CSV table of C-alpha atoms in Angstrom, one decimal:
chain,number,residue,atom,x,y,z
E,1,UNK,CA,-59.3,98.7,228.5
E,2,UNK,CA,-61.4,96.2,227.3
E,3,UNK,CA,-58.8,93.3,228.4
E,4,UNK,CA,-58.3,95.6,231.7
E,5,UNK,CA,-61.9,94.9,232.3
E,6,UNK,CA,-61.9,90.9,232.0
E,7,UNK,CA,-58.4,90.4,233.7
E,8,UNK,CA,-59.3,92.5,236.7
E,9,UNK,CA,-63.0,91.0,237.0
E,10,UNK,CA,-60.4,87.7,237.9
E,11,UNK,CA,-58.7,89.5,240.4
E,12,UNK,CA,-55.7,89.3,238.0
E,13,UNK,CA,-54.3,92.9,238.3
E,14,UNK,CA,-50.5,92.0,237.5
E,15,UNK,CA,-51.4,90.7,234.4
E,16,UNK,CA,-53.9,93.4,233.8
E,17,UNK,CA,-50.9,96.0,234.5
E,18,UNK,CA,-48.4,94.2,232.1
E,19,UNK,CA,-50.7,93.3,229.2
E,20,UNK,CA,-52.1,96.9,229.3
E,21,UNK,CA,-48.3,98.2,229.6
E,22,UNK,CA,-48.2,96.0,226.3
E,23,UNK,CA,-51.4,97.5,224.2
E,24,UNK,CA,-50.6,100.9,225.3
E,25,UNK,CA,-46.7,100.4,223.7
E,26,UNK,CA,-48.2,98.7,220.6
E,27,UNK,CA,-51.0,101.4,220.2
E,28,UNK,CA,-48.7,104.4,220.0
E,29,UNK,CA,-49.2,105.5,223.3
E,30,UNK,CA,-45.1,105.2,223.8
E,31,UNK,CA,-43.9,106.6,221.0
E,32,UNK,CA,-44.2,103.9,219.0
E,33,UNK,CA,-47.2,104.0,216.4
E,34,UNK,CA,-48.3,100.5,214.7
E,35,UNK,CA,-48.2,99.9,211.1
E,36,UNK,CA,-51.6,98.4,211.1
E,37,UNK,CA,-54.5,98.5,213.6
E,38,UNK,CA,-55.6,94.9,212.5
E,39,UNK,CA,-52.6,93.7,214.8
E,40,UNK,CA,-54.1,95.3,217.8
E,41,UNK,CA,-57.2,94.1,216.8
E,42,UNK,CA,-55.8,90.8,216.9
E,43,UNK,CA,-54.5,91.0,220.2
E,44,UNK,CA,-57.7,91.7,221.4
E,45,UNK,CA,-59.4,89.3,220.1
E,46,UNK,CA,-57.0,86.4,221.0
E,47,UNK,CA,-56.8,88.0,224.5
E,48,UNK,CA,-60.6,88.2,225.0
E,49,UNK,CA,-60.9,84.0,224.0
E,50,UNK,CA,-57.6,83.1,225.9
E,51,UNK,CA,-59.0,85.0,228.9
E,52,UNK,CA,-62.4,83.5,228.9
E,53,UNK,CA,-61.5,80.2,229.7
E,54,UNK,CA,-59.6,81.1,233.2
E,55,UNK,CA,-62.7,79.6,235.4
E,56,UNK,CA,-64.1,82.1,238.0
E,57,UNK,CA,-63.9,81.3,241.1
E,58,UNK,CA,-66.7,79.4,243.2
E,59,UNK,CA,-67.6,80.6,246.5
E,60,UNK,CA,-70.1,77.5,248.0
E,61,UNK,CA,-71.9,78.5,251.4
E,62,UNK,CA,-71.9,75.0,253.5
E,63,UNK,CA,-73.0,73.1,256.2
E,64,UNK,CA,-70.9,71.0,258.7
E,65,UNK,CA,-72.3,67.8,260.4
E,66,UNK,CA,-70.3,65.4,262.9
E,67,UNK,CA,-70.3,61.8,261.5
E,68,UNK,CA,-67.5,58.6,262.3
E,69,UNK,CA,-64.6,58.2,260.4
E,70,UNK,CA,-64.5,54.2,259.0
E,71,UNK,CA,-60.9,54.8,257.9
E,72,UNK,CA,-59.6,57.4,260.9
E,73,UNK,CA,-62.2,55.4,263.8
E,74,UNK,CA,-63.0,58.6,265.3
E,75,UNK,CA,-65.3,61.8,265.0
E,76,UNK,CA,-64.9,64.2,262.0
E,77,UNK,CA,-66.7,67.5,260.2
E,78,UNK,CA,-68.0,66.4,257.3
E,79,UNK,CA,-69.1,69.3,255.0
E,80,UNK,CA,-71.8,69.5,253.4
E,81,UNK,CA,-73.3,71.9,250.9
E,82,UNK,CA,-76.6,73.2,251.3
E,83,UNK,CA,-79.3,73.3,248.9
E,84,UNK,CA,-79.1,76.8,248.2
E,85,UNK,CA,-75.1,76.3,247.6
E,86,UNK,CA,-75.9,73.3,245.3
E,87,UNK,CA,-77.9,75.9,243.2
E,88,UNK,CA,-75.0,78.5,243.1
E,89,UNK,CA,-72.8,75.7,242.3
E,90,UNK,CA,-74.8,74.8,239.2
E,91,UNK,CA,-75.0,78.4,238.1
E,92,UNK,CA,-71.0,78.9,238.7
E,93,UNK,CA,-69.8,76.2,237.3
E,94,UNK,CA,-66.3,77.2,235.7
E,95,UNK,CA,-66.9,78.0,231.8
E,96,UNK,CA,-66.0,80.8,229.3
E,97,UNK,CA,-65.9,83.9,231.2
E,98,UNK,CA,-65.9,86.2,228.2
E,99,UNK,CA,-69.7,84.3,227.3
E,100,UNK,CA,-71.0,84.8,230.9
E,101,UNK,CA,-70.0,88.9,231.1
E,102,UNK,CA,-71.8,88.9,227.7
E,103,UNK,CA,-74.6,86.8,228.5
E,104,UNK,CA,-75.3,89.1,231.5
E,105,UNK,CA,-74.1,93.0,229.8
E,106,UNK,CA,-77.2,92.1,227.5
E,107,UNK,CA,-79.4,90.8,230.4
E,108,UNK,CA,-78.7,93.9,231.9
E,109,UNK,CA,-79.3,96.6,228.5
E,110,UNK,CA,-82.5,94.4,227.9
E,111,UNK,CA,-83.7,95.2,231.4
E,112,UNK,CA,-82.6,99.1,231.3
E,113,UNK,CA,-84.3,99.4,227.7
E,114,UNK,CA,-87.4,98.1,229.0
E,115,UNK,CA,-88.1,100.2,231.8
E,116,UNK,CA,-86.4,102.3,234.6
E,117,UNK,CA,-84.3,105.8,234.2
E,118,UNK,CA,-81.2,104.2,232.1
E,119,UNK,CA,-82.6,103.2,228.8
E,120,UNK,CA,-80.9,106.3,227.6
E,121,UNK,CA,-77.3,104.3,228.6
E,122,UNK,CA,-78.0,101.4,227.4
E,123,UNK,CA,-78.8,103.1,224.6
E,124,UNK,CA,-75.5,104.9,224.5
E,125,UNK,CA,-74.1,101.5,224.9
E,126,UNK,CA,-75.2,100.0,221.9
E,127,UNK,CA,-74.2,103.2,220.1
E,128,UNK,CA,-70.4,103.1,221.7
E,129,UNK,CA,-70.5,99.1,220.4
E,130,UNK,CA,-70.6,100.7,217.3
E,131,UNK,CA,-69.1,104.2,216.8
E,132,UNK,CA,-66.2,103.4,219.1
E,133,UNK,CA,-64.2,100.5,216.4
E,134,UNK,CA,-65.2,102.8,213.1
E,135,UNK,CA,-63.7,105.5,215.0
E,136,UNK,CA,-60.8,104.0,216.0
E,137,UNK,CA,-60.1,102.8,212.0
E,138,UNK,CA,-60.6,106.2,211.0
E,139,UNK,CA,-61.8,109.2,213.1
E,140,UNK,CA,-63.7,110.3,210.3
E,141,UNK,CA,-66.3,107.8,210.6
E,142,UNK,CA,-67.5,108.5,213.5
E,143,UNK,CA,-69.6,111.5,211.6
E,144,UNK,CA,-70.4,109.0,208.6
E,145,UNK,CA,-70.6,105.3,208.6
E,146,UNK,CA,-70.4,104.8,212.1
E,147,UNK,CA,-73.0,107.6,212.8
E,148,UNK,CA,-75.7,105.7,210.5
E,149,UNK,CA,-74.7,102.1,211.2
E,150,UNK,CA,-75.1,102.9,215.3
E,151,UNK,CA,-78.7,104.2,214.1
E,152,UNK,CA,-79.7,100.8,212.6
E,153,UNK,CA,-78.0,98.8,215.8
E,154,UNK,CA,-80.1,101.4,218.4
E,155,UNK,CA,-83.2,100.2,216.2
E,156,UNK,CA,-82.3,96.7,215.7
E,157,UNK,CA,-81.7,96.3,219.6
E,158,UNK,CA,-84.9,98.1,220.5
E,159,UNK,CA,-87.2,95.7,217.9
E,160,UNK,CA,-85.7,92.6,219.7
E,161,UNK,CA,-86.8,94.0,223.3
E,162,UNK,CA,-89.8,95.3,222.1
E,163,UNK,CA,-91.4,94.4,218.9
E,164,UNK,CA,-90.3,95.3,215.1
E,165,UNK,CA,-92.4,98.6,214.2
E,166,UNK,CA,-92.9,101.0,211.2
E,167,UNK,CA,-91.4,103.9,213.2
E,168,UNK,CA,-88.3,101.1,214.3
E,169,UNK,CA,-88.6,100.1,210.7
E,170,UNK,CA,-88.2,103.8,209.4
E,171,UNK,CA,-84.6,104.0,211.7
E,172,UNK,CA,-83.1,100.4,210.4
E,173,UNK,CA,-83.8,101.7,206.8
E,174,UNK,CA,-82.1,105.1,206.8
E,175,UNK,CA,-79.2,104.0,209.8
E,176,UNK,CA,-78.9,101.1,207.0
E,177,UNK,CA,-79.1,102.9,203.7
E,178,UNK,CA,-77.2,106.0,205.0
E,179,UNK,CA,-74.1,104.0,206.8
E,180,UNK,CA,-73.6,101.9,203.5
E,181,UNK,CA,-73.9,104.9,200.9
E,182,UNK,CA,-71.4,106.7,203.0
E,183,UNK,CA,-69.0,103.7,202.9
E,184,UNK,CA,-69.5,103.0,199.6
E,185,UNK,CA,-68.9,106.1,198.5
E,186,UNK,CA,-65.6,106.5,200.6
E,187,UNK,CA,-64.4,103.6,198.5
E,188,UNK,CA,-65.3,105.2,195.0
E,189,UNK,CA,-64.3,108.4,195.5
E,190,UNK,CA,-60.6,108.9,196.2
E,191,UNK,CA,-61.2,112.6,197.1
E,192,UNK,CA,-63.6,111.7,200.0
E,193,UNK,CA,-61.5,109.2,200.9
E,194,UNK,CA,-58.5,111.2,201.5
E,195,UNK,CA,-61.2,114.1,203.2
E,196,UNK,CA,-61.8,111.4,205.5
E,197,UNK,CA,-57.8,109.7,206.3
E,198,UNK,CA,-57.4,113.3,206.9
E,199,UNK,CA,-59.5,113.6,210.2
E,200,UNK,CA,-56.9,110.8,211.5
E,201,UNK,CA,-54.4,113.5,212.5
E,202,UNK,CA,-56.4,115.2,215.1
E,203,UNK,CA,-56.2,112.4,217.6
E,204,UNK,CA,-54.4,109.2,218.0
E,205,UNK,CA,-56.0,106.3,218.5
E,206,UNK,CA,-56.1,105.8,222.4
E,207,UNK,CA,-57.7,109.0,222.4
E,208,UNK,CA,-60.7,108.8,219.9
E,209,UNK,CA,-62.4,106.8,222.6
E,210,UNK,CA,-63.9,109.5,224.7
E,211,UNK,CA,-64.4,111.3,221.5
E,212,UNK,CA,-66.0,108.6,220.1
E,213,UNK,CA,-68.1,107.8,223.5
E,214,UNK,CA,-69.4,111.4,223.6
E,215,UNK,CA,-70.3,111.4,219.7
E,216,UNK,CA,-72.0,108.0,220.6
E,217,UNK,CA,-74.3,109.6,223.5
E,218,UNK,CA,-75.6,112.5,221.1
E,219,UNK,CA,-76.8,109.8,218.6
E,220,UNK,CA,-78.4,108.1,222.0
E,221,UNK,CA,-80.0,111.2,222.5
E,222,UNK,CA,-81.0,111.3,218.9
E,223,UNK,CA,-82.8,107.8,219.3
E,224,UNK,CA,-84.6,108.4,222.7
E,225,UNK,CA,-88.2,109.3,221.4
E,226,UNK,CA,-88.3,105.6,219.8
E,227,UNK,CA,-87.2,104.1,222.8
E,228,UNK,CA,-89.8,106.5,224.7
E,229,UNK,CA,-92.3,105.3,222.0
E,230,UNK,CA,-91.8,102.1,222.0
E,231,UNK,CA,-92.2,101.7,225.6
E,232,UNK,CA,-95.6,103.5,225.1
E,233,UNK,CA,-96.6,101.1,223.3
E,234,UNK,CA,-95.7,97.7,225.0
E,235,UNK,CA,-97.6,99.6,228.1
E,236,UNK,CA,-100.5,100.6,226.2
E,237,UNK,CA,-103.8,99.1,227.6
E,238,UNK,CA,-104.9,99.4,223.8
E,239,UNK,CA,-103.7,98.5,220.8
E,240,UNK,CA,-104.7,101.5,219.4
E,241,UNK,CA,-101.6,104.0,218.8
E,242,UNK,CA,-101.7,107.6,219.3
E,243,UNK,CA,-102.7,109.9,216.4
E,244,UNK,CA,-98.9,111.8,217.2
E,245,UNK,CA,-97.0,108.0,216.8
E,246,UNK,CA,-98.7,107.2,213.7
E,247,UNK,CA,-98.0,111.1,212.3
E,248,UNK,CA,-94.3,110.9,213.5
E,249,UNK,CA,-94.1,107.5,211.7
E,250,UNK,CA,-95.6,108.8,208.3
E,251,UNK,CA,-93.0,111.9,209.0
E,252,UNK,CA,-89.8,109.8,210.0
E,253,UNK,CA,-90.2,107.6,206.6
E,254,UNK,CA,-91.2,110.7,204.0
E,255,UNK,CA,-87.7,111.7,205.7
E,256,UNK,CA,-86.0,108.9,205.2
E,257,UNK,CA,-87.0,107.9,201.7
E,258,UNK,CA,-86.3,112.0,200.6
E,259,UNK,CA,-83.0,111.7,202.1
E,260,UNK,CA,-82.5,108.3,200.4
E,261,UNK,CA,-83.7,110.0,196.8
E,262,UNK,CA,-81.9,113.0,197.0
E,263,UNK,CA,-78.1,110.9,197.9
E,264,UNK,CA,-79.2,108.7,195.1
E,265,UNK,CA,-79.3,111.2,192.9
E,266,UNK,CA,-76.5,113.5,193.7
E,267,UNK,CA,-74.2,110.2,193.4
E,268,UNK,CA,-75.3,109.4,190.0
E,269,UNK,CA,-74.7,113.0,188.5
E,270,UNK,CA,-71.2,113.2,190.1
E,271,UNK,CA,-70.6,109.7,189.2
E,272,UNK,CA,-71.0,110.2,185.6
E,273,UNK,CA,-69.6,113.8,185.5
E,274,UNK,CA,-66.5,112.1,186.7
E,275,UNK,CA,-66.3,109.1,184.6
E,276,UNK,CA,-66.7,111.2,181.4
E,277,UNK,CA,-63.9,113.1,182.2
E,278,UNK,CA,-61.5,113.7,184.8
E,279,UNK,CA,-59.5,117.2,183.9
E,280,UNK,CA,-59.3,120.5,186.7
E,281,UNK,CA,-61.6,121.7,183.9
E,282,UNK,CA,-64.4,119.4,184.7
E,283,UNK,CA,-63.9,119.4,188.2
E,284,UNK,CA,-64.4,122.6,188.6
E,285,UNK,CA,-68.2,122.7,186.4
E,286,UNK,CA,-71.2,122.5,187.8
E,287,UNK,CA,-72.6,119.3,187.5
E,288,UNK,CA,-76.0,119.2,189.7
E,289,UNK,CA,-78.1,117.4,190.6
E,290,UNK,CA,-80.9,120.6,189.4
E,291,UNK,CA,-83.9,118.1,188.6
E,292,UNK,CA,-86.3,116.1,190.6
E,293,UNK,CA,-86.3,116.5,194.8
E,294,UNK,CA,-83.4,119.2,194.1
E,295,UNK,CA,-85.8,121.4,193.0
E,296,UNK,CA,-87.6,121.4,196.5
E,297,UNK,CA,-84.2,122.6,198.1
E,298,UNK,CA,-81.1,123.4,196.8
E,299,UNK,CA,-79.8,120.6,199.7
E,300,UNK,CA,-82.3,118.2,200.1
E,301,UNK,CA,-80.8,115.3,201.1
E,302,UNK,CA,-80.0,117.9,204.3
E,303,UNK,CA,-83.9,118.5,204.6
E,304,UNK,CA,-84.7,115.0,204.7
E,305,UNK,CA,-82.4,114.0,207.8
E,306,UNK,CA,-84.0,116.7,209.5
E,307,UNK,CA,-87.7,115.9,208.5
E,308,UNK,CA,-86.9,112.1,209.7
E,309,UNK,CA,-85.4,112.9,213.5
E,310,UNK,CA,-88.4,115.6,213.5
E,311,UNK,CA,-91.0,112.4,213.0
E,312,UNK,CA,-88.8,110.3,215.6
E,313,UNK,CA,-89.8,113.3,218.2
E,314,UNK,CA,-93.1,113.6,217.0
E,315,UNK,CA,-93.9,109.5,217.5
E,316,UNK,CA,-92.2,109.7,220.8
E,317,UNK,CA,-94.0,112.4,222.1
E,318,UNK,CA,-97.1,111.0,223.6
E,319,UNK,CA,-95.1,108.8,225.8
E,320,UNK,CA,-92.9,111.3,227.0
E,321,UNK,CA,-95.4,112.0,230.2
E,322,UNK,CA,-93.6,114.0,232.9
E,323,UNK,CA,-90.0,112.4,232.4
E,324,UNK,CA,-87.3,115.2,232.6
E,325,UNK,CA,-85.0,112.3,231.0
E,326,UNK,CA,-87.1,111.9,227.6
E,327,UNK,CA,-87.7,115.4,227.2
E,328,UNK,CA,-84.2,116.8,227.9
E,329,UNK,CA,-82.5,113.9,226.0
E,330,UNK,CA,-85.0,114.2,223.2
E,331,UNK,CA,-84.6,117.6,222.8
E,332,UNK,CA,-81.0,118.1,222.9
E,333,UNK,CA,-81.0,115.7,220.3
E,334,UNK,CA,-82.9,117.6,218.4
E,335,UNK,CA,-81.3,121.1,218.5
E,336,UNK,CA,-78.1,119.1,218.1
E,337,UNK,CA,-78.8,117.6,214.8
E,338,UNK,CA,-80.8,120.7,213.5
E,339,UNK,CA,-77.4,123.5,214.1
E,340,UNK,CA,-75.5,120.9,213.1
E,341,UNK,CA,-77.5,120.5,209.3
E,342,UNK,CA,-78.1,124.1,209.0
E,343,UNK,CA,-74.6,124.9,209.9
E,344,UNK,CA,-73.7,122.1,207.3
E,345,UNK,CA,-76.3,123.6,204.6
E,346,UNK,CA,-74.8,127.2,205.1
E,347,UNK,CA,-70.8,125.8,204.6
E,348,UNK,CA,-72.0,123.9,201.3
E,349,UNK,CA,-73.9,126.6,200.1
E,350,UNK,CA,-71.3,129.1,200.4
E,351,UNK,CA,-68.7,126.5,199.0
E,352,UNK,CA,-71.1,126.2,195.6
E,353,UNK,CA,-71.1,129.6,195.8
E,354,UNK,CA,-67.7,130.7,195.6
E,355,UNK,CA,-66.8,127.5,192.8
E,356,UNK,CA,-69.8,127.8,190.9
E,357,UNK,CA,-70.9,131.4,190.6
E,358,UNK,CA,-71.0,132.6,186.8
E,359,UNK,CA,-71.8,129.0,185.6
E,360,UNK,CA,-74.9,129.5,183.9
E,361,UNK,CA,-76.3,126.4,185.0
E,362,UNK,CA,-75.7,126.6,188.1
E,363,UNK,CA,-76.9,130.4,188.3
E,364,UNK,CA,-80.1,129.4,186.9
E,365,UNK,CA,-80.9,126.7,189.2
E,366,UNK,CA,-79.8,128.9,192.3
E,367,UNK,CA,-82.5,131.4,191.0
E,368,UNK,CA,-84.9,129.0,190.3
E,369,UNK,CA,-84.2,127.4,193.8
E,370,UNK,CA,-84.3,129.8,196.0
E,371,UNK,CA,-84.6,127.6,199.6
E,372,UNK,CA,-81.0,126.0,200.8
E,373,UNK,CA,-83.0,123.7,203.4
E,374,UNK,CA,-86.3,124.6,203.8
E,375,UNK,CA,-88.8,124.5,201.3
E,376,UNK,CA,-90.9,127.4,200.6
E,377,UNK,CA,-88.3,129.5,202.8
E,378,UNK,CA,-86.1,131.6,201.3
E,379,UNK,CA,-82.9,132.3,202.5
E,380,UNK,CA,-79.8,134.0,200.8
């Protein structure tokens, strides 16, 4: 699609037929799946450069005047352009066409980010720049590193149209941390590794775009009260922030570095519960985490994601005004991400339950901890 889109933008729609006809045989499409997606990748890639030097073509608005031939000895239009075409001239002049679409696709997200009713796309565009190629490596990313590392890009993209913040700072750091630790631990832990190569049977490739794309917009929801609040800000007639922004700020970062503590944690004790042995036996004991920020909640890594988008909504908030887009977006986000962790907290829970139960260390810390997300509530 992506070669679709520069081949037809040159009025090239043969070759846009026959080199798609091409990537939809090499990607599987035709019964034919490739051994390796960096070949397609490839072909991308060398189609996107090839493609961008095939000059556009120059439309120049002109004037005619009637002048004396020395060479013919008799009258002749001479064409002239006009100032205005001179201009357009300058601007058009043949060059890489793959540069000038980018050039202008970031024009345009800078414009709809700063104001208007589409920063919510252009949000979702930076989100399907990112979720869209971890998804098509493995489907499973899409829900892991892609989810986090299209966090940090929404944030990164909204500090260079705005300013860098302590809420946008809060976002880079846990899209950041949480993107990496999930990656990192896919590559040291063969289990969650295969976990995650399995999710590449449900769909192939072609078709984990739209899936992808619609994954993409819920994190754009997710991310609309900082664009809301940043916005707020660039148009405050103060410098003064609202009370709500710097409470949601405070909120989003306790969030973030709980969430960051209690993966930290839970790594270290399965790390070294693995490394000192590796029998069914030892797989199957319970190993913890039971100290620190796990005795807040028996999932607290869970409880911190939640705390951090709650302080995105609360800084974002005050800007929100009477737009049905920020409140609708911000709020689907919201009840999205909170079923999803409580669902997520109830299917762990029940998972420790059923592998753990009659380990006394495990019973004593269950009865010791008695709130799964929440702290203070109590929920069996």
């Amino acid at each position: 699609s992506f070669v679709d889109i520069l081949l037809l933008l040159r009025g090239n729609s043969e070759k846009a037929r026959r080199v798609l006809l091409f990537l939809l045989h090499v990607t599987g499409t035709r019964n034919y799946r490739p051994p390796n997606m960096k070949v397609l990748f490839f072909l991308l890639a060398t189609a996107s450069v090839a493609f961008s030097f095939v000059p556009k073509p120059v439309i120049v608005s002109t004037r005619s005047t009637t002048t004396t031939s020395p060479v013919l000895d008799k009258p002749c239009s001479l064409v002239e352009p006009t100032a205005a075409s001179t201009t357009s001239l300058t601007m058009m002049i043949p060059r890489g066409g793959a540069t000038a679409i980018v050039t202008k696709s970031i024009d345009l997200l800078t414009t709809s980010l700063q104001s208007g009713p589409w920063g919510v796309v252009g949000l979702w565009a930076v989100s399907s720049a990112v979720v869209v190629p971890f998804t098509l490596y493995r489907q499973g990313y899409s829900f892991s590193v892609g989810y986090g590392y299209s966090v940090m890009a929404m944030a990164i993209m909204l500090a260079k149209v705005f300013k860098v913040d302590p809420l946008l700072s809060a976002a880079i750091f846990y899209g950041a941390r949480l993107g990496s630790y999930l990656l990192f631990r896919n590559i040291i832990s063969p289990k969650k590794a295969e976990q995650t190569k399995s999710f590449d049977k449900t769909f192939p490739r072609i078709k984990r775009v739209p899936f992808a794309s619609s994954v993409a917009l819920f994190y754009a929801f997710l991310m609309t009260p900082a664009l809301y609040a940043m916005r707020g800000i660039a148009g405050a007639a103060t410098g003064n922030p609202h009370q709500l922004l710097r409470v949601g700020t405070i909120v989003a970062w306790a969030g973030a570095v709980l969430e960051a503590v209690a993966d930290s944690q839970k790594l270290l004790a399965k790390s070294s519960s693995s490394s000192s042995s590796k029998s069914e036996e030892a797989a199957a004991t319970f190993v913890g985490p039971t100290a620190g920020v796990y005795r807040l909640t028996r999932h607290p890594n869970y409880t911190g994601e939640l705390v951090f988008w709650f302080g995105l909504l609360l800084a974002g908030i005050p800007s929100f005004g009477k737009s049905p887009i920020a409140w609708i977006c911000s709020l689907l986000g919201m009840y999205g991400i909170y079923g999803i962790m409580t669902n997520a907290t109830k299917r762990l829970d029940k998972r420790q339950l059923e592998n753990y139960a009659g380990q006394e260390s495990y019973d004593t810390w269950r009865a010791q901890v008695k709130s799964p997300i929440f702290p203070f509530v109590h929920q069996e």
